[in-house]
Coordinates of C-alpha atoms in Angstrom, one line a residue:
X145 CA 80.0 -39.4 -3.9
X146 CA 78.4 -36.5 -5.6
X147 CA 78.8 -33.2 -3.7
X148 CA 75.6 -31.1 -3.8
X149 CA 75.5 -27.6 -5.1
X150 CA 74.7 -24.7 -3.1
X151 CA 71.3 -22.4 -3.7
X152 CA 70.7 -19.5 -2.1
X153 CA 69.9 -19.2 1.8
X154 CA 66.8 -20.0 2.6
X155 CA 65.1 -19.8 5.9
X156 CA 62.7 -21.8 7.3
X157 CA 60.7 -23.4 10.1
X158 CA 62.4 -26.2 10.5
X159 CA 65.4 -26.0 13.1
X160 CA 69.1 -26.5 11.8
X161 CA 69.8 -29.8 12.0
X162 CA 73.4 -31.0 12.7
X163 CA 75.5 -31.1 9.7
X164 CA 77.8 -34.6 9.2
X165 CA 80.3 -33.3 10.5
X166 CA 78.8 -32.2 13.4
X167 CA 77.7 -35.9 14.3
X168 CA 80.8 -37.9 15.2
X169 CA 78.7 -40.7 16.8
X170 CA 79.4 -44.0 15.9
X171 CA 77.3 -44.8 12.3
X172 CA 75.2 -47.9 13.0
X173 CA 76.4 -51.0 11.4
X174 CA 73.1 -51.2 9.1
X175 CA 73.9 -47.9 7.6
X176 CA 76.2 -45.7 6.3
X177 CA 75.5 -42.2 5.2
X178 CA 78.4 -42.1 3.0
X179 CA 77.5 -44.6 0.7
X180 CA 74.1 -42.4 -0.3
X181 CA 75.0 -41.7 -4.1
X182 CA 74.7 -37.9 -3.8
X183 CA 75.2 -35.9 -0.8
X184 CA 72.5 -32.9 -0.1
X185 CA 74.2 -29.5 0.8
X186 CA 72.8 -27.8 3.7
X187 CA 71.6 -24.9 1.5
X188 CA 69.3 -27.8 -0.4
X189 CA 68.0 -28.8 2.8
X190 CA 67.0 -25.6 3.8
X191 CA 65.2 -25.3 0.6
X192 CA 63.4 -28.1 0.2
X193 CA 62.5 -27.9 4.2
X194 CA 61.0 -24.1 3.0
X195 CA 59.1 -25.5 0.3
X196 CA 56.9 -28.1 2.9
X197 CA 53.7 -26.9 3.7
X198 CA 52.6 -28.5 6.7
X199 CA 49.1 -27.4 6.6
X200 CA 48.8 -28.3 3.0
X201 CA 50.0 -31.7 4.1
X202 CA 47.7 -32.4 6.6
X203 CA 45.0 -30.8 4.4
X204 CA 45.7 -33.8 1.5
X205 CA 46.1 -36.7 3.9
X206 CA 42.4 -35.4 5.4
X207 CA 41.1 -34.8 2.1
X208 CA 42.6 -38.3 0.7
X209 CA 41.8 -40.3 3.9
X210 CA 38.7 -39.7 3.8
X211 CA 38.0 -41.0 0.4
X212 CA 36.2 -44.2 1.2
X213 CA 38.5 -46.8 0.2
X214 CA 38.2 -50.1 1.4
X215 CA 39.9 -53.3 -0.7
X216 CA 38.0 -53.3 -3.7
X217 CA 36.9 -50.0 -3.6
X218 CA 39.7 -48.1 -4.4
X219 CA 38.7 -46.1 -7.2
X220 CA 38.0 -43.0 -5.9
X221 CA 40.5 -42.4 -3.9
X222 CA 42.6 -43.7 -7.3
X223 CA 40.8 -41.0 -9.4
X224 CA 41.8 -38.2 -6.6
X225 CA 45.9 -39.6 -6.8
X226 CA 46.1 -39.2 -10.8
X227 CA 44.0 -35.5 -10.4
X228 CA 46.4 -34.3 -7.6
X229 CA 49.8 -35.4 -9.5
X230 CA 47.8 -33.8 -12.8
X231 CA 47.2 -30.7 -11.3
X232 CA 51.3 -30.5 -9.4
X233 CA 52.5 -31.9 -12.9
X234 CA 53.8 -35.4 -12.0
X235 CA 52.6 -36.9 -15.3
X236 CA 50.3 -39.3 -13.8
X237 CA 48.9 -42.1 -15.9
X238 CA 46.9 -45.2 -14.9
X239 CA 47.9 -48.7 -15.3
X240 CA 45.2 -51.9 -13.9
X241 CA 43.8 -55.2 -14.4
X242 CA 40.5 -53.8 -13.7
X243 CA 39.5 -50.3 -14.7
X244 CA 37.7 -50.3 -11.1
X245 CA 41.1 -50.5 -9.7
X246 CA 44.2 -49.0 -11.0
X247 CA 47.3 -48.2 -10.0
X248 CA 48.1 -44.5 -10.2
X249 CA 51.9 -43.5 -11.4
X250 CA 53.5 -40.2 -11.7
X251 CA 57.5 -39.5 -12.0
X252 CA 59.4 -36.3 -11.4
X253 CA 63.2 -35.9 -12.8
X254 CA 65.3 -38.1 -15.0
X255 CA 67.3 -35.6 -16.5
X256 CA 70.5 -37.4 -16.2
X257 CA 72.3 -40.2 -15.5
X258 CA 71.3 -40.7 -11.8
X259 CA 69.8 -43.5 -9.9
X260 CA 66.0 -44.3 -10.6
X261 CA 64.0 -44.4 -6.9
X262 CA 60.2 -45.6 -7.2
X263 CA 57.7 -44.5 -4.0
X264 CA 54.8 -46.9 -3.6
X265 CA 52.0 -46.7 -1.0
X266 CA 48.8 -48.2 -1.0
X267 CA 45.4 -46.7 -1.7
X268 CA 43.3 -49.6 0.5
X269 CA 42.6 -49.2 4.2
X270 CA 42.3 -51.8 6.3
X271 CA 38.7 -52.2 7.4
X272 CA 36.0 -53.9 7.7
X273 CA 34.6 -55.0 4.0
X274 CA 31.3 -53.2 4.0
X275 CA 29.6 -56.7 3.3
X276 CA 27.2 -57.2 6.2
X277 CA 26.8 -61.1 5.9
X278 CA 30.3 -61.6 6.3
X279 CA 31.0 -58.7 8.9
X280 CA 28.9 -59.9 11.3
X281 CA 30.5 -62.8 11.8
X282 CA 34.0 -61.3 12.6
X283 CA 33.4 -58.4 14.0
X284 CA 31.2 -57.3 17.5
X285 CA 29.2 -54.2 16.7
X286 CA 30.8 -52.1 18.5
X287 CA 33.7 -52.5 16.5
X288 CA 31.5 -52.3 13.5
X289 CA 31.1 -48.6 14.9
X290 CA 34.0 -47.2 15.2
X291 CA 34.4 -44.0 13.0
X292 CA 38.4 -44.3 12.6
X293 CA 37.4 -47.4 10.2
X294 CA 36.6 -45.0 7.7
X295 CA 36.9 -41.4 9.1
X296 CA 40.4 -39.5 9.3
X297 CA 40.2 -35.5 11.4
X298 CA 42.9 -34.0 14.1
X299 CA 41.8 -34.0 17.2
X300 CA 42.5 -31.2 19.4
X301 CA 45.9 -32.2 20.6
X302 CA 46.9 -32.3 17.0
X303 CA 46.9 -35.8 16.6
X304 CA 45.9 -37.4 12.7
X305 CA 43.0 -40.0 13.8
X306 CA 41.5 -42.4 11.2
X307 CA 43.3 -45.6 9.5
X308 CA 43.4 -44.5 6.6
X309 CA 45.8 -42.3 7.4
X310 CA 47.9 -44.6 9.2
X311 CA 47.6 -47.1 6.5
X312 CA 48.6 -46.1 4.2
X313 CA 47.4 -42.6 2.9
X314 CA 49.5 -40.5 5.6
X315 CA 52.7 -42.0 4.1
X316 CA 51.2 -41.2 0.2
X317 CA 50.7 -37.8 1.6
X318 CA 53.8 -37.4 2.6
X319 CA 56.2 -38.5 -0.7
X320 CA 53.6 -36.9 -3.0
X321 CA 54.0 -33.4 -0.7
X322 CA 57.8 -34.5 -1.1
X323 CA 58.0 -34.5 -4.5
X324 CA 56.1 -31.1 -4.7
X325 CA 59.0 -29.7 -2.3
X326 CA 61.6 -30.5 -4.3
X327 CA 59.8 -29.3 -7.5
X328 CA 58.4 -26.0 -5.5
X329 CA 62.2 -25.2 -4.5
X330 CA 63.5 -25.5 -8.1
X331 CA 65.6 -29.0 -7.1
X332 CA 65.2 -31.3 -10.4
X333 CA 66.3 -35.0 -9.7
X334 CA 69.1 -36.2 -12.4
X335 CA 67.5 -39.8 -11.9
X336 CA 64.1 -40.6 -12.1
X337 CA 62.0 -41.0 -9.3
X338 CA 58.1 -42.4 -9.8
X339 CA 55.2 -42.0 -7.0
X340 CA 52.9 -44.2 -7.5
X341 CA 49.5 -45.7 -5.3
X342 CA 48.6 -49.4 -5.9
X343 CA 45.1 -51.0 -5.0
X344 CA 45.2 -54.5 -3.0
X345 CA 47.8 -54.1 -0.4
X346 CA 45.8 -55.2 2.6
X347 CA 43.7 -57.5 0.6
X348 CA 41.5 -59.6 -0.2
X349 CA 42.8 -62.7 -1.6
X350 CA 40.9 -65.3 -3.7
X351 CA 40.3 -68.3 -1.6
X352 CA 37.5 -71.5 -2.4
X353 CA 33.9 -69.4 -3.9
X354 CA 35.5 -66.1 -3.3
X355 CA 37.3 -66.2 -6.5
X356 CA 38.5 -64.6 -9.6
X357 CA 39.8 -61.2 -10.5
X358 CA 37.0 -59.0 -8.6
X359 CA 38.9 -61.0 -5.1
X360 CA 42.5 -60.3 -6.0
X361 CA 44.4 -58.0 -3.9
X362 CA 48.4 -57.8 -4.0
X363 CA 48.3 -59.3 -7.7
X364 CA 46.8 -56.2 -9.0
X365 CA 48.9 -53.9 -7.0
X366 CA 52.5 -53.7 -6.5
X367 CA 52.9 -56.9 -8.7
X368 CA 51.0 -55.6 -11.4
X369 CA 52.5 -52.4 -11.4
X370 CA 56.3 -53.6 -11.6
X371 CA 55.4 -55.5 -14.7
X372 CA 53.1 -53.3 -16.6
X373 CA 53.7 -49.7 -14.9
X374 CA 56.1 -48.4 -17.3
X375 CA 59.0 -48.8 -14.4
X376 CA 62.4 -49.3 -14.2
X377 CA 63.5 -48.4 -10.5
X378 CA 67.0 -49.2 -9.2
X379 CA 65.4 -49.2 -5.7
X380 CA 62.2 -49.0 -3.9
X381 CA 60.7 -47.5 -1.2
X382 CA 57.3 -48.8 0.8
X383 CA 56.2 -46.0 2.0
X384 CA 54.6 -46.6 5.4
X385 CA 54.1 -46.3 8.9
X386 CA 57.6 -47.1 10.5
X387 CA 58.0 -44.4 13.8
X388 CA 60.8 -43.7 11.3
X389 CA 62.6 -46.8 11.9
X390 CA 63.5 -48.9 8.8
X391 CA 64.6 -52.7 7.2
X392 CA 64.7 -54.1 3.8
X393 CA 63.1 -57.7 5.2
X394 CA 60.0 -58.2 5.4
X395 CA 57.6 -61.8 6.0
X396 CA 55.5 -64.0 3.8
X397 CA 52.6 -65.5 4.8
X398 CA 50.5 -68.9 4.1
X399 CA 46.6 -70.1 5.0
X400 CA 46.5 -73.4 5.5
X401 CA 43.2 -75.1 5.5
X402 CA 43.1 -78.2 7.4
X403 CA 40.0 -80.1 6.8
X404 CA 38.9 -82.9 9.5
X405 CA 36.6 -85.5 8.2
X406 CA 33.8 -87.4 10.1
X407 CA 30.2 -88.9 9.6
X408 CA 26.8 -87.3 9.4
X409 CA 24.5 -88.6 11.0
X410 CA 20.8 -88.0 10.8
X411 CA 20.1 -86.1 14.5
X412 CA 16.7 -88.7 15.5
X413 CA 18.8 -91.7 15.3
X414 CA 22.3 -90.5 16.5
X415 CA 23.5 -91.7 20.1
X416 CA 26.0 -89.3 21.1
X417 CA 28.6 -90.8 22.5
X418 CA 30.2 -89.4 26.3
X419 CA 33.5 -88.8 25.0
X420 CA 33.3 -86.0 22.4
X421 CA 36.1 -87.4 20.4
X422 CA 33.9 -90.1 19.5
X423 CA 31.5 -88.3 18.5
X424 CA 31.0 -88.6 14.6
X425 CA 30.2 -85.2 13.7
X426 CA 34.0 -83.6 13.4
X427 CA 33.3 -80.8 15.0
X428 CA 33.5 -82.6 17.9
X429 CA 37.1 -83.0 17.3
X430 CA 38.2 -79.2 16.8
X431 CA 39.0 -79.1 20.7
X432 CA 42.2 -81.9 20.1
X433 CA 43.1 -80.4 16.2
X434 CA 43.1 -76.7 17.6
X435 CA 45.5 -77.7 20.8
X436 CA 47.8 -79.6 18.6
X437 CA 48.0 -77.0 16.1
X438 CA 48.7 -74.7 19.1
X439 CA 51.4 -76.3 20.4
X440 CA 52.9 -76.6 16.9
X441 CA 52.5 -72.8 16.1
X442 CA 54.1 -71.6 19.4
X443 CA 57.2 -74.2 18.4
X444 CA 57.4 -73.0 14.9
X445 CA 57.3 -68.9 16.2
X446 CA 59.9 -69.7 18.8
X447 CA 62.1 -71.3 15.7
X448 CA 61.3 -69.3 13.6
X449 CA 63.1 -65.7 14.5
X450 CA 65.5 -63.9 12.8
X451 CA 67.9 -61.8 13.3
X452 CA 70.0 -59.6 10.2
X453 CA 71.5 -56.0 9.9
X454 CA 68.3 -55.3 9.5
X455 CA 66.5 -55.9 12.6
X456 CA 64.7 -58.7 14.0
X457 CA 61.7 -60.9 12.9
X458 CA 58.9 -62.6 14.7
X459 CA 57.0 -64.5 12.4
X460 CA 53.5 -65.6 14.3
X461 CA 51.0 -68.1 14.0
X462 CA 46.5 -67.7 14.4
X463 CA 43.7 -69.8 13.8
X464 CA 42.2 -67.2 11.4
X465 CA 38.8 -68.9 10.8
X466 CA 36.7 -72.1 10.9
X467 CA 34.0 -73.4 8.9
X468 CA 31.9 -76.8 8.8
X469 CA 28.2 -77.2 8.0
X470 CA 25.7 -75.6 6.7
X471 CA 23.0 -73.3 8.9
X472 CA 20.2 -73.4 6.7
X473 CA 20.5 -77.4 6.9
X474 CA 21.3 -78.7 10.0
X475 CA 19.6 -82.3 10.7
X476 CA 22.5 -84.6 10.2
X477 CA 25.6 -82.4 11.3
X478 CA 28.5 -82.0 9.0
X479 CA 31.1 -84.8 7.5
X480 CA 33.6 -82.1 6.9
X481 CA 35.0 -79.3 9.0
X482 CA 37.6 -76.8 8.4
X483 CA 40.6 -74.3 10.3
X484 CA 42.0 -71.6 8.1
X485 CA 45.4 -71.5 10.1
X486 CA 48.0 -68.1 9.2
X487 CA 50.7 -68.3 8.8
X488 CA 53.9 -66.0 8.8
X489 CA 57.3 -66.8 6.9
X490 CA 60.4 -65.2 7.4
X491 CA 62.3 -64.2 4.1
X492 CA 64.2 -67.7 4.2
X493 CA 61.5 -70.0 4.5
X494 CA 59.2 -71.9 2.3
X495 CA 55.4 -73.3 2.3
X496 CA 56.4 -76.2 3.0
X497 CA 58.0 -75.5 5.7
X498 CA 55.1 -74.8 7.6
X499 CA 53.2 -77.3 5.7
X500 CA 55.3 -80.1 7.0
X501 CA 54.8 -79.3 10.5
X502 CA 51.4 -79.3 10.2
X503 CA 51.3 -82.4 8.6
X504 CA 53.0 -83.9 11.2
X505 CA 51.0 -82.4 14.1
X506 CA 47.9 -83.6 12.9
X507 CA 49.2 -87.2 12.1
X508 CA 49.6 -87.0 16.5
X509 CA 45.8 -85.6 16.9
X510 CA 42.9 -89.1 17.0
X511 CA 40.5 -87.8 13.9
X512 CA 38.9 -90.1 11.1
X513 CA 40.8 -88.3 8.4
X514 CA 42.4 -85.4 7.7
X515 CA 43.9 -83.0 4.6
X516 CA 46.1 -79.6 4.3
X517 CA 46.3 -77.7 2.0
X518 CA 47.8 -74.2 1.6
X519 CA 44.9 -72.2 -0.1
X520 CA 47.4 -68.9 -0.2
X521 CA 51.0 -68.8 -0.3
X522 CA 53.3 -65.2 -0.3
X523 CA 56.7 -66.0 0.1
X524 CA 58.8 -62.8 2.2
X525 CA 62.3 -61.0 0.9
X526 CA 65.1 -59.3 1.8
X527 CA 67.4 -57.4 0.1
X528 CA 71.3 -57.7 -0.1
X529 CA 72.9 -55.7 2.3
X530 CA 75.3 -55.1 0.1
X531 CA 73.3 -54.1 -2.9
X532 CA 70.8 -52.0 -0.8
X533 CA 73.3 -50.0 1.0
X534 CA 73.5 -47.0 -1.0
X535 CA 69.4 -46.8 -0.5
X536 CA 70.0 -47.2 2.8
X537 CA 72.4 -44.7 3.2
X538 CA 70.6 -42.1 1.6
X539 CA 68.0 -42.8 3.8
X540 CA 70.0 -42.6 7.1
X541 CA 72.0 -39.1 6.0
X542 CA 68.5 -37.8 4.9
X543 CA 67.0 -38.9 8.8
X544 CA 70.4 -37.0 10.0
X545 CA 69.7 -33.6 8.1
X546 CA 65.7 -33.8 8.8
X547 CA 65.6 -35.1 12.1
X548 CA 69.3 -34.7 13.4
X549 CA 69.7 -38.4 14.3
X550 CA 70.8 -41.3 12.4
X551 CA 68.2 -44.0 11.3
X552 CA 67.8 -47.1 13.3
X553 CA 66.1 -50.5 12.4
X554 CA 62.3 -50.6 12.7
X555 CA 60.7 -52.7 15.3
X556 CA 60.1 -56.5 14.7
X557 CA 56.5 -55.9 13.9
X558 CA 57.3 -53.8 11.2
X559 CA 59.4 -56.5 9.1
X560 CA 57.4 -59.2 10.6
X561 CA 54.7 -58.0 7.9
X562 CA 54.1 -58.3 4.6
X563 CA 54.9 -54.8 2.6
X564 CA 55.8 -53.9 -1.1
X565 CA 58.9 -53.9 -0.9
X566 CA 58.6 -57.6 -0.7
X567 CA 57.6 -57.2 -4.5
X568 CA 60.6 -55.2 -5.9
X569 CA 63.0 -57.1 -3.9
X570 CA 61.4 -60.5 -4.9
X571 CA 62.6 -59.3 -8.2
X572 CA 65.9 -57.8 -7.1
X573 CA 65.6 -54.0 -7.0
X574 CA 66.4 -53.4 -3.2
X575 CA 63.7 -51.8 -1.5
X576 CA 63.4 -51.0 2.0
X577 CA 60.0 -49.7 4.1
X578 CA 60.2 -46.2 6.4
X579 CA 58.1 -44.0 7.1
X580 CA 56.5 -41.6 9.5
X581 CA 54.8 -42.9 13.0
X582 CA 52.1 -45.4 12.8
X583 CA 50.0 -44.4 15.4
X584 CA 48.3 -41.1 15.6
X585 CA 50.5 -38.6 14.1
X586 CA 50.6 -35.0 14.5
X587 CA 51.1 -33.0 11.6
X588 CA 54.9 -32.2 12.7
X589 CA 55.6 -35.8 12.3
X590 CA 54.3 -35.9 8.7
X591 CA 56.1 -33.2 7.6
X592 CA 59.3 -34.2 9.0
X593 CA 58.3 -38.0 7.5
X594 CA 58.1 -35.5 4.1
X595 CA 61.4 -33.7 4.0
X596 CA 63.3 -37.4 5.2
X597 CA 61.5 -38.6 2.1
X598 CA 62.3 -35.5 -0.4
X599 CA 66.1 -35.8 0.8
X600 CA 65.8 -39.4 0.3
X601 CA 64.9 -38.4 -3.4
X602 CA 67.3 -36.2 -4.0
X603 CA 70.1 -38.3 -2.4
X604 CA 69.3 -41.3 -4.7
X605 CA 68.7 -39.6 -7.6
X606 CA 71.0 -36.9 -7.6
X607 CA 70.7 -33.3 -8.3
X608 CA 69.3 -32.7 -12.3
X609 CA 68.4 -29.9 -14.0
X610 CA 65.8 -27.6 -12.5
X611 CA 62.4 -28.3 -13.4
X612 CA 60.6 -26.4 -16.3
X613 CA 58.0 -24.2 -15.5
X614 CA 54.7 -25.6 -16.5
X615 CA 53.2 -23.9 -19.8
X616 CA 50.0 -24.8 -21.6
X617 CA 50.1 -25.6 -25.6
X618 CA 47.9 -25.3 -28.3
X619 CA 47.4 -26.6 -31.6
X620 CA 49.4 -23.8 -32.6
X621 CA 52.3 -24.7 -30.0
X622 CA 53.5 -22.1 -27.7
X623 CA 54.3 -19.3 -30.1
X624 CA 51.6 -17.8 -32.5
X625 CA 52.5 -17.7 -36.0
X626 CA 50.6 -14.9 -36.9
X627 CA 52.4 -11.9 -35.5

């Protein structure tokens, strides 16, 4: 391990934390601050905790929240990214399938022969799509109406309101204010470290009509940007809501559409039958397919937990929609009726895993036919413990100088999720996701969530040579040739 070099004093408003040494509490067996590839002096701390701006902070999560940004319309808030890291000298370029939705990446450092760390956050909320024919049908007005859909401010107990602050802008906030820290207190990184903002986290996916490039989500996001951003990171950090908890796990998914087939039958001449699950029409026969599919999903949640060094996970299972017929022509019913089931994997299971127990639940339920098909299919990750320890550690002794503790493992529901850091570790650069509180957080929390992040960077990366100050050229370069 690298030791860091000392600056000058600095004071700040951040209280002393507790040195190392001053910790002799047992490290948790998931991490080890030790192993963290460079280890931040208490001087650097101090100057990089000097150099965060908690007003300014709050000030670009606002400002960036409330960017409309819903999946698909991501360009805005996009544009806004690549202007910010212009303006603070990140060297921000733009990399996308689609022009309408990029991914935004800027890097600081690389002036040695340190460890490369790549941020990623994503610049969709979740929220309802905006698309009134499909809203309706999912959502009660009410709900429609809610402001924090859209709408981030601080209430008056200092709390950060809005989702788009809690996913996932508040966490973009806080590495870009990290980076800006480091480079504000004259720290460069010997490794390089790249910020960058992705479209398509949350969604959509393209499922049966709603098809094509203008309904992809993930693929032009984090996947897109690890093969055609220009990046070569030896980890990765999702930056996200955590309650500063962390884990380098995190869960797939699959929808399943299961398809029940029946007769239609022209209304005037059909006699209903008493028993609905001889009626004809297949919608008749959702009661039977749903409890079966029940009972199945509760059975493959219960077997489907895991526990690592990481933490725990709880994959779940929910119907997630239904279709059959067609309003517009109703006089014979419908032959064909369908359940969109979801469902989660845990980083060591398959498709067909779930596939095959729906398969055989259905072959139990009394319908005329049947058919499955997984229409999406995201596998989950986990890194090596091994290989994503030093990440980890830098991490935990970065969490120890910001917040005086050591870093524990996130809560189930955080790695029960899918995150990007499924994507780098799907392609073996250990990532992990941690990051400031989820719900509601006050402007304190950020910035502490911002100096655990800009020790993070300098732990990875290692110390470099201090940034140059920013200097305009000409066509003439930076020296006339006419004195």
């Amino acid at each position: 391990m690298t030791t860091g070099r000392a600056s000058p004093p600095v004071t700040d408003d951040f209280p002393r934390s507790p040195t190392l040494a001053d910790m002799p509490d047992p490290v948790p067996t998931f991490a080890d601050p030790a192993k963290a590839p460079y280890a931040v002096s208490e001087e650097e701390r101090a100057a990089i905790a000097a150099a965060i701006d908690s007003d300014e902070l709050v000030e670009l999560a606002l400002t960036l929240g409330n960017i409309p940004s819903r999946s698909r319309e991501e360009l805005a808030a996009a544009e806004f990214v690549h202007d910010w890291m212009d303006k603070e000298g990140f060297k921000p370029r733009k990399v996308g399938a689609t022009p309408e939705r990029p991914n935004v990446i800027g890097e600081y450092g690389g002036t040695g022969r340190g460890a490369n760390l790549l941020f990623t956050a994503h610049l969709d909320t979740e929220s309802p799509s905006g698309m009134r024919e499909h809203d309706r049908f999912r959502y009660r007005e009410s709900t429609l109406a809610d402001p924090e859909w859209t709408q981030c401010w601080q209430d008056e107990e200092g709390r950060l309101r809005g989702y788009p602050i809690s996913n996932d802008r508040g966490p973009m906030s806080c590495f870009l204010i990290a980076a800006k820290a480091l480079r504000k207190a004259g720290i460069g990184l010997s490794g390089k470290c790249w910020l960058t903002a992705c479209p398509g986290e949350i969604g959509p996916e393209p499922i049966e009509e709603f098809s094509g490039i203008g309904w992809n989500g993930k693929d032009i996001g984090a996947h897109y940007l690890f093969h055609h951003g220009g990046v070569a990171p030896d980890y990765a950090i999702a930056a996200e809501g955590t309650d500063f908890g962390l884990t380098w796990q995190g869960c797939g998914y699959a929808l399943y559409r299961v398809r029940i087939f029946g007769q239609g039958v022209f209304s005037p001449i059909l006699d209903a039958p008493a028993d609905p699950l001889r009626h004809p029409n297949p919608i008749y026969r959702l009661g039977a397919v749903i409890d079966a599919l029940h009972a199945w999903g509760q059975k493959f949640e219960r077997d489907s937990v895991m526990e690592t060094a990481s933490g725990a996970i709880h994959p779940k299972v929910q119907i997630a929609s239904v279709r059959g017929g067609m309003p517009i022509d109703f006089g014979a019913g419908t032959e064909v009726c369908a359940l969109y089931i979801d469902v989660s994997l845990n980083p060591r299971q398959k498709a067909a895993d779930a596939y095959h127990g729906i398969m055989e639940a259905m072959r139990g339920v009394d319908v005329e036919g049947f058919d499955v098909e997984p229409v999406v299919v995201r596998h989950g990750f986990e890194a090596r413990a091994s290989e994503v320890a030093p990440l980890v550690g830098a991490v935990d002794a970065a969490t120890r100088l910001a917040r005086g503790a050591a870093v524990e493992p996130a809560h189930p529901v955080y790695s029960s999720m899918w995150r990007d850091h499924n994507v780098f570790n799907m392609h073996r650069v250990p990532a992990l996701t941690t990051g400031m509180p989820r719900w509601r957080p006050t402007g304190a929390d950020m910035a502490s969530s911002a100096l655990v992040y800009a020790l993070t960077m300098l732990a990875v990366c290692g110390r470099g040579e201090a940034p140059a100050e920013q200097v305009g050229t000409s066509v003439y370069g930076n020296e006339t040739p006419f004195d």
